Amino acid sequence: MQIETLRKTQRIWFGCVFGLAVTLVFGWSNGMFAALLPMFVLTQLERWNSGIIVQLIVAVAWVCLQVTFIVGFFQPYPLLMTLAVAIMLLFKCIAMTHKTSYLFGYIGLLMGSILLNFGSFSGFDLEDFIMGLIASALLTGPVVALAFYLFPEPSAKLPKASLAPPREAQTHIDNQRKDHIGMMRQAALGWIIAMAAFILFQVADLNDSLSAQASIFIVLAPMTFVGSMAVAKIRILGTFLGCLAGMILQLTLYSLANNMILFLLGFAIAAGVFCRWLAIGGIKAGLGFSAMSALTVPLTSAFVPEQQDAFFSICYRFSSIVVAVIGTSLAIWVVHHFLVRVIRNRPLLQTTT
């Protein structure tokens, strides 16, 4: 068991570091996705599974096409755009209620909401962001394959890999989706929160809110009230640890941060601990996922050696995530109790279960 955990740790660590190294060498924008997408996939797998890779690439390409169409044709018409977004997000939430299509729906919901928010601002280069996201998704397959080649699983008999949701939500969704009404309630919960987040970010004109917006959908990932409350606590603590590691890395390197090798080495050392947590599973996996996100995003988006440090970006990230997580938790609590009360007051629906 220890050897299997070690090998999995090595694969996750290699995927994060190698993905980031590729973006640094070729100067890609949005390097965070090249590090986080392989980490996301490798956390779910015990052996190579092309199905997850294909589903990830298709989900990213499809949501990018949908967002491009919606923004391009409906942006001048707010009501039509809201209706189009509502239909798109509804199908993503329905896909999340089925285990085999969960990854497709979750990636579409998360990335689609981020793209819709930033794509609505005139100064944002949506095309560049989409190309960077698609390139990172295409890079994920070779990185994951190389990770399994370099660090193979020692056991000959392995459980069949499944298209599973993030580890933060895993323990809370295994007993879900047993009846039609339950699936409808989960889809409705996800859709209402996703639409509320979309409208909020549009009305409030929040153009620097990637971390906060992502946190909303990470908390929403379990699609249940109990699961979301558990993820909310993990998200805040993991983000704090990741932000702290990012600050320590930046202060340690200081003026040497412009050296790509030293920067990558420092990132690799900090990521080692969090990747170990991801491989262990359970609560530690949730902490590791949030910590790796908090470590990677500011250092790849806001930090420019000798020009701009990421200290204030890291502080803003943590504070915005805390506010987003607390607000999302309250919204999920309200919507959950509202849906439960509506269903209880519908005898016709109760007789069908």
PDB file of C-alpha atoms in Angstrom, residues 12 38 99 110 146 152 167 170 173 175 181 186 189 200 222 234 241 255 264 269 352:
ATOM      1  CA  ILE A  12       0.885  13.474  -9.559  1.00  0.00           C
ATOM      2  CA  PRO A  38      -2.750  16.596 -15.204  1.00  0.00           C
ATOM      3  CA  LYS A  99     -21.391   9.110 -12.686  1.00  0.00           C
ATOM      4  CA  LEU A 110     -16.469  25.170 -14.091  1.00  0.00           C
ATOM      5  CA  LEU A 146       4.486   9.736 -19.500  1.00  0.00           C
ATOM      6  CA  PRO A 152       4.132   2.427 -13.189  1.00  0.00           C
ATOM      7  CA  ARG A 167     -11.561  13.600  -4.495  1.00  0.00           C
ATOM      8  CA  GLN A 170     -15.827  11.480  -3.703  1.00  0.00           C
ATOM      9  CA  ILE A 173     -21.523  11.175  -3.782  1.00  0.00           C
ATOM     10  CA  ASN A 175     -24.562   6.915  -2.175  1.00  0.00           C
ATOM     11  CA  ILE A 181     -36.367  12.875  -7.559  1.00  0.00           C
ATOM     12  CA  GLN A 186     -29.217  17.728  -7.292  1.00  0.00           C
ATOM     13  CA  LEU A 189     -29.389  22.772  -6.752  1.00  0.00           C
ATOM     14  CA  LEU A 200     -23.775  38.035  -9.626  1.00  0.00           C
ATOM     15  CA  PRO A 222     -20.603  17.228  -4.401  1.00  0.00           C
ATOM     16  CA  ILE A 234     -11.422  21.884   3.378  1.00  0.00           C
ATOM     17  CA  LEU A 241      -1.752  26.409   3.227  1.00  0.00           C
ATOM     18  CA  SER A 255      15.568  38.399  -6.766  1.00  0.00           C
ATOM     19  CA  LEU A 264      10.704  25.446 -11.038  1.00  0.00           C
ATOM     20  CA  ILE A 269       9.637  21.203  -3.551  1.00  0.00           C
ATOM     21  CA  THR A 352     -43.471   8.425  -7.722  1.00  0.00           C
TER      22      THR A 352
END
